[in-house]
PDB file of N, CA and C in Angstrom:
ATOM      1  N   MET A   1     112.859  78.055 120.992  1.00  0.00           N
ATOM      2  CA  MET A   1     113.701  78.994 120.253  1.00  0.00           C
ATOM      3  C   MET A   1     115.200  78.079 120.229  1.00  0.00           C
ATOM      4  N   ASP A   2     115.857  78.280 118.967  1.00  0.00           N
ATOM      5  CA  ASP A   2     117.260  78.093 119.042  1.00  0.00           C
ATOM      6  C   ASP A   2     118.416  78.840 119.273  1.00  0.00           C
ATOM      7  N   GLY A   3     118.120  79.706 120.048  1.00  0.00           N
ATOM      8  CA  GLY A   3     119.207  80.755 120.741  1.00  0.00           C
ATOM      9  C   GLY A   3     119.318  81.684 119.541  1.00  0.00           C
ATOM     10  N   VAL A   4     118.878  81.800 118.464  1.00  0.00           N
ATOM     11  CA  VAL A   4     119.240  82.798 117.946  1.00  0.00           C
ATOM     12  C   VAL A   4     117.950  83.793 117.583  1.00  0.00           C
ATOM     13  N   GLY A   5     116.827  83.304 118.431  1.00  0.00           N
ATOM     14  CA  GLY A   5     115.890  84.041 118.259  1.00  0.00           C
ATOM     15  C   GLY A   5     114.604  83.349 117.366  1.00  0.00           C
ATOM     16  N   HIS A   6     114.795  82.187 116.743  1.00  0.00           N
ATOM     17  CA  HIS A   6     113.979  81.792 115.929  1.00  0.00           C
ATOM     18  C   HIS A   6     112.977  80.569 116.746  1.00  0.00           C
ATOM     19  N   CYS A   7     111.690  80.729 116.617  1.00  0.00           N
ATOM     20  CA  CYS A   7     110.897  79.698 116.630  1.00  0.00           C
ATOM     21  C   CYS A   7     110.758  78.649 115.954  1.00  0.00           C
ATOM     22  N   HIS A   8     110.716  77.073 116.754  1.00  0.00           N
ATOM     23  CA  HIS A   8     110.327  76.307 116.095  1.00  0.00           C
ATOM     24  C   HIS A   8     109.163  75.727 115.662  1.00  0.00           C
ATOM     25  N   GLY A   9     108.195  75.409 114.860  1.00  0.00           N
ATOM     26  CA  GLY A   9     107.265  75.173 114.471  1.00  0.00           C
ATOM     27  C   GLY A   9     106.347  75.850 115.388  1.00  0.00           C
ATOM     28  N   GLY A  10     106.166  77.196 115.930  1.00  0.00           N
ATOM     29  CA  GLY A  10     105.554  77.972 116.798  1.00  0.00           C
ATOM     30  C   GLY A  10     105.259  77.566 118.157  1.00  0.00           C
ATOM     31  N   ASP A  11     106.027  76.270 118.583  1.00  0.00           N
ATOM     32  CA  ASP A  11     105.838  75.820 119.541  1.00  0.00           C
ATOM     33  C   ASP A  11     105.611  76.862 120.952  1.00  0.00           C
ATOM     34  N   GLU A  12     106.631  77.781 120.626  1.00  0.00           N
ATOM     35  CA  GLU A  12     106.646  78.565 121.969  1.00  0.00           C
ATOM     36  C   GLU A  12     105.341  79.745 121.763  1.00  0.00           C
ATOM     37  N   LEU A  13     104.696  79.934 120.586  1.00  0.00           N
ATOM     38  CA  LEU A  13     103.855  80.634 120.418  1.00  0.00           C
ATOM     39  C   LEU A  13     102.404  80.270 120.533  1.00  0.00           C
ATOM     40  N   LYS A  14     102.319  78.463 120.517  1.00  0.00           N
ATOM     41  CA  LYS A  14     101.155  77.606 121.262  1.00  0.00           C
ATOM     42  C   LYS A  14     101.287  78.010 122.689  1.00  0.00           C
ATOM     43  N   GLU A  15     102.551  77.931 123.236  1.00  0.00           N
ATOM     44  CA  GLU A  15     102.679  77.789 124.692  1.00  0.00           C
ATOM     45  C   GLU A  15     102.045  79.400 125.277  1.00  0.00           C
ATOM     46  N   LEU A  16     102.527  80.250 124.538  1.00  0.00           N
ATOM     47  CA  LEU A  16     102.115  81.546 124.957  1.00  0.00           C
ATOM     48  C   LEU A  16     100.794  81.777 124.880  1.00  0.00           C
ATOM     49  N   ALA A  17      99.887  81.040 123.902  1.00  0.00           N
ATOM     50  CA  ALA A  17      98.293  81.193 123.307  1.00  0.00           C
ATOM     51  C   ALA A  17      97.879  80.506 124.909  1.00  0.00           C
ATOM     52  N   SER A  18      98.187  79.380 124.974  1.00  0.00           N
ATOM     53  CA  SER A  18      97.575  78.774 126.207  1.00  0.00           C
ATOM     54  C   SER A  18      97.888  79.344 127.490  1.00  0.00           C
ATOM     55  N   ASP A  19      98.766  80.185 127.737  1.00  0.00           N
ATOM     56  CA  ASP A  19      99.094  80.699 129.257  1.00  0.00           C
ATOM     57  C   ASP A  19      97.989  81.999 129.003  1.00  0.00           C
ATOM     58  N   LEU A  20      98.062  82.632 127.866  1.00  0.00           N
ATOM     59  CA  LEU A  20      97.065  83.897 127.520  1.00  0.00           C
ATOM     60  C   LEU A  20      95.703  83.582 127.852  1.00  0.00           C
ATOM     61  N   SER A  21      95.245  82.354 127.190  1.00  0.00           N
ATOM     62  CA  SER A  21      94.140  81.927 127.492  1.00  0.00           C
ATOM     63  C   SER A  21      93.646  81.639 128.903  1.00  0.00           C
ATOM     64  N   ARG A  22      94.654  80.965 129.808  1.00  0.00           N
ATOM     65  CA  ARG A  22      94.165  80.764 131.077  1.00  0.00           C
ATOM     66  C   ARG A  22      94.082  81.943 131.818  1.00  0.00           C
ATOM     67  N   ALA A  23      95.139  83.210 131.253  1.00  0.00           N
ATOM     68  CA  ALA A  23      94.930  84.393 132.060  1.00  0.00           C
ATOM     69  C   ALA A  23      93.422  85.355 131.606  1.00  0.00           C
ATOM     70  N   VAL A  24      93.023  85.024 130.328  1.00  0.00           N
ATOM     71  CA  VAL A  24      91.752  85.471 129.962  1.00  0.00           C
ATOM     72  C   VAL A  24      90.695  84.858 131.138  1.00  0.00           C
ATOM     73  N   GLU A  25      90.483  83.790 131.316  1.00  0.00           N
ATOM     74  CA  GLU A  25      89.545  83.334 132.033  1.00  0.00           C
ATOM     75  C   GLU A  25      89.936  83.663 133.638  1.00  0.00           C
ATOM     76  N   THR A  26      90.679  84.062 134.062  1.00  0.00           N
ATOM     77  CA  THR A  26      91.309  84.238 135.341  1.00  0.00           C
ATOM     78  C   THR A  26      90.644  85.704 135.398  1.00  0.00           C
ATOM     79  N   ALA A  27      91.129  86.440 134.313  1.00  0.00           N
ATOM     80  CA  ALA A  27      90.612  87.893 134.646  1.00  0.00           C
ATOM     81  C   ALA A  27      89.123  87.520 134.530  1.00  0.00           C
ATOM     82  N   ARG A  28      88.623  87.249 133.866  1.00  0.00           N
ATOM     83  CA  ARG A  28      87.049  87.284 133.209  1.00  0.00           C
ATOM     84  C   ARG A  28      86.420  86.759 134.758  1.00  0.00           C
ATOM     85  N   SER A  29      87.097  85.658 135.437  1.00  0.00           N
ATOM     86  CA  SER A  29      86.657  85.053 136.828  1.00  0.00           C
ATOM     87  C   SER A  29      86.405  85.982 138.185  1.00  0.00           C
ATOM     88  N   VAL A  30      87.453  87.059 138.138  1.00  0.00           N
ATOM     89  CA  VAL A  30      87.714  88.152 138.888  1.00  0.00           C
ATOM     90  C   VAL A  30      87.194  89.408 138.471  1.00  0.00           C
ATOM     91  N   GLY A  31      86.411  89.529 137.354  1.00  0.00           N
ATOM     92  CA  GLY A  31      85.357  90.728 136.885  1.00  0.00           C
ATOM     93  C   GLY A  31      86.438  91.585 136.225  1.00  0.00           C
ATOM     94  N   LEU A  32      87.526  91.602 135.458  1.00  0.00           N
ATOM     95  CA  LEU A  32      88.185  92.480 134.979  1.00  0.00           C
ATOM     96  C   LEU A  32      87.963  92.719 133.452  1.00  0.00           C
ATOM     97  N   PRO A  33      86.993  93.211 133.213  1.00  0.00           N
ATOM     98  CA  PRO A  33      86.789  93.186 131.947  1.00  0.00           C
ATOM     99  C   PRO A  33      87.673  94.074 130.667  1.00  0.00           C
ATOM    100  N   THR A  34      88.501  94.967 130.844  1.00  0.00           N
ATOM    101  CA  THR A  34      89.151  95.716 130.497  1.00  0.00           C
ATOM    102  C   THR A  34      90.286  94.874 130.171  1.00  0.00           C
ATOM    103  N   THR A  35      90.984  94.285 130.942  1.00  0.00           N
ATOM    104  CA  THR A  35      92.104  93.127 131.288  1.00  0.00           C
ATOM    105  C   THR A  35      91.674  92.048 129.930  1.00  0.00           C
ATOM    106  N   VAL A  36      90.651  91.547 130.301  1.00  0.00           N
ATOM    107  CA  VAL A  36      89.774  90.436 129.471  1.00  0.00           C
ATOM    108  C   VAL A  36      90.032  90.722 128.223  1.00  0.00           C
ATOM    109  N   TYR A  37      89.386  92.036 127.464  1.00  0.00           N
ATOM    110  CA  TYR A  37      89.715  92.377 126.356  1.00  0.00           C
ATOM    111  C   TYR A  37      90.994  92.401 125.825  1.00  0.00           C
ATOM    112  N   LEU A  38      92.061  93.316 126.282  1.00  0.00           N
ATOM    113  CA  LEU A  38      93.518  93.093 126.092  1.00  0.00           C
ATOM    114  C   LEU A  38      93.872  91.957 126.055  1.00  0.00           C
ATOM    115  N   LEU A  39      93.888  91.200 126.938  1.00  0.00           N
ATOM    116  CA  LEU A  39      94.364  89.552 126.872  1.00  0.00           C
ATOM    117  C   LEU A  39      93.842  88.831 125.637  1.00  0.00           C
ATOM    118  N   SER A  40      92.381  89.142 125.128  1.00  0.00           N
ATOM    119  CA  SER A  40      91.813  88.545 124.391  1.00  0.00           C
ATOM    120  C   SER A  40      92.399  89.012 122.761  1.00  0.00           C
ATOM    121  N   MET A  41      92.689  90.337 122.685  1.00  0.00           N
ATOM    122  CA  MET A  41      93.295  90.890 121.631  1.00  0.00           C
ATOM    123  C   MET A  41      94.592  90.390 121.389  1.00  0.00           C
ATOM    124  N   ALA A  42      95.393  89.861 122.440  1.00  0.00           N
ATOM    125  CA  ALA A  42      96.945  89.251 122.757  1.00  0.00           C
ATOM    126  C   ALA A  42      96.768  88.147 122.060  1.00  0.00           C
ATOM    127  N   LEU A  43      96.020  87.249 122.620  1.00  0.00           N
ATOM    128  CA  LEU A  43      95.601  85.830 122.264  1.00  0.00           C
ATOM    129  C   LEU A  43      95.346  85.613 121.047  1.00  0.00           C
ATOM    130  N   VAL A  44      94.327  86.665 119.941  1.00  0.00           N
ATOM    131  CA  VAL A  44      94.288  86.529 118.588  1.00  0.00           C
ATOM    132  C   VAL A  44      95.700  86.714 117.978  1.00  0.00           C
ATOM    133  N   GLU A  45      96.430  87.448 118.309  1.00  0.00           N
ATOM    134  CA  GLU A  45      97.769  87.926 117.618  1.00  0.00           C
ATOM    135  C   GLU A  45      98.248  86.979 117.922  1.00  0.00           C
ATOM    136  N   VAL A  46      98.725  86.225 118.847  1.00  0.00           N
ATOM    137  CA  VAL A  46      99.809  84.947 119.127  1.00  0.00           C
ATOM    138  C   VAL A  46      98.860  83.789 118.482  1.00  0.00           C
ATOM    139  N   ARG A  47      97.983  83.425 118.266  1.00  0.00           N
ATOM    140  CA  ARG A  47      97.546  82.264 117.600  1.00  0.00           C
ATOM    141  C   ARG A  47      97.491  82.630 116.341  1.00  0.00           C
ATOM    142  N   GLU A  48      97.407  84.051 115.779  1.00  0.00           N
ATOM    143  CA  GLU A  48      97.736  84.373 114.240  1.00  0.00           C
ATOM    144  C   GLU A  48      99.400  83.860 113.674  1.00  0.00           C
ATOM    145  N   ALA A  49     100.087  84.625 114.721  1.00  0.00           N
ATOM    146  CA  ALA A  49     101.640  84.175 114.566  1.00  0.00           C
ATOM    147  C   ALA A  49     101.834  82.382 114.559  1.00  0.00           C
ATOM    148  N   ALA A  50     101.402  82.010 115.350  1.00  0.00           N
ATOM    149  CA  ALA A  50     101.447  80.281 115.486  1.00  0.00           C
ATOM    150  C   ALA A  50     101.013  79.708 114.141  1.00  0.00           C
ATOM    151  N   ARG A  51      99.758  80.091 113.735  1.00  0.00           N
ATOM    152  CA  ARG A  51      99.326  79.806 112.504  1.00  0.00           C
ATOM    153  C   ARG A  51     100.309  80.263 111.531  1.00  0.00           C
ATOM    154  N   ALA A  52     100.768  81.123 111.422  1.00  0.00           N
ATOM    155  CA  ALA A  52     101.551  81.699 110.193  1.00  0.00           C
ATOM    156  C   ALA A  52     102.927  80.926 110.681  1.00  0.00           C
ATOM    157  N   ALA A  53     103.668  80.450 111.572  1.00  0.00           N
ATOM    158  CA  ALA A  53     104.706  79.827 111.989  1.00  0.00           C
ATOM    159  C   ALA A  53     104.524  78.200 111.316  1.00  0.00           C
ATOM    160  N   ASP A  54     103.457  77.745 111.827  1.00  0.00           N
ATOM    161  CA  ASP A  54     103.125  76.600 111.106  1.00  0.00           C
ATOM    162  C   ASP A  54     103.218  76.335 109.871  1.00  0.00           C
ATOM    163  N   GLU A  55     102.566  77.325 109.022  1.00  0.00           N
ATOM    164  CA  GLU A  55     102.474  77.226 107.701  1.00  0.00           C
ATOM    165  C   GLU A  55     103.917  77.513 107.290  1.00  0.00           C
ATOM    166  N   GLU A  56     104.724  78.433 107.680  1.00  0.00           N
ATOM    167  CA  GLU A  56     106.031  78.291 107.012  1.00  0.00           C
ATOM    168  C   GLU A  56     106.898  76.969 107.541  1.00  0.00           C
ATOM    169  N   ASP A  57     106.640  76.383 108.331  1.00  0.00           N
ATOM    170  CA  ASP A  57     107.308  75.175 108.696  1.00  0.00           C
ATOM    171  C   ASP A  57     106.957  74.082 107.854  1.00  0.00           C
ATOM    172  N   ASP A  58     105.725  74.265 107.504  1.00  0.00           N
ATOM    173  CA  ASP A  58     105.134  73.048 106.497  1.00  0.00           C
ATOM    174  C   ASP A  58     105.822  73.701 105.116  1.00  0.00           C
ATOM    175  N   ASP A  59     105.793  74.772 104.526  1.00  0.00           N
ATOM    176  CA  ASP A  59     105.976  75.147 103.552  1.00  0.00           C
ATOM    177  C   ASP A  59     107.563  74.635 103.517  1.00  0.00           C
ATOM    178  N   GLY A  60     108.533  74.814 104.569  1.00  0.00           N
ATOM    179  CA  GLY A  60     110.172  74.500 104.425  1.00  0.00           C
ATOM    180  C   GLY A  60     110.121  73.149 104.298  1.00  0.00           C
ATOM    181  N   ALA A  61     109.236  72.497 104.809  1.00  0.00           N
ATOM    182  CA  ALA A  61     109.240  70.890 104.793  1.00  0.00           C
ATOM    183  C   ALA A  61     108.856  70.250 103.694  1.00  0.00           C
ATOM    184  N   ALA A  62     108.256  70.888 102.538  1.00  0.00           N
ATOM    185  CA  ALA A  62     107.932  70.376 101.417  1.00  0.00           C
ATOM    186  C   ALA A  62     109.021  70.373 100.481  1.00  0.00           C
TER     187      ALA A  62
END
């Protein structure tokens, strides 16, 4: 972030997606199916946001 709340290239979102992915695997390994489901839904949303941020950056660079 640039201090004003703007993400650069979705890097923060990609990092969050990575953290969520690890959390999903941890929840799965300890047998928490509801947590796995909720984290998976969050992961989908974050990945979509990261993809949109990347596309926005690509459009801005053109």
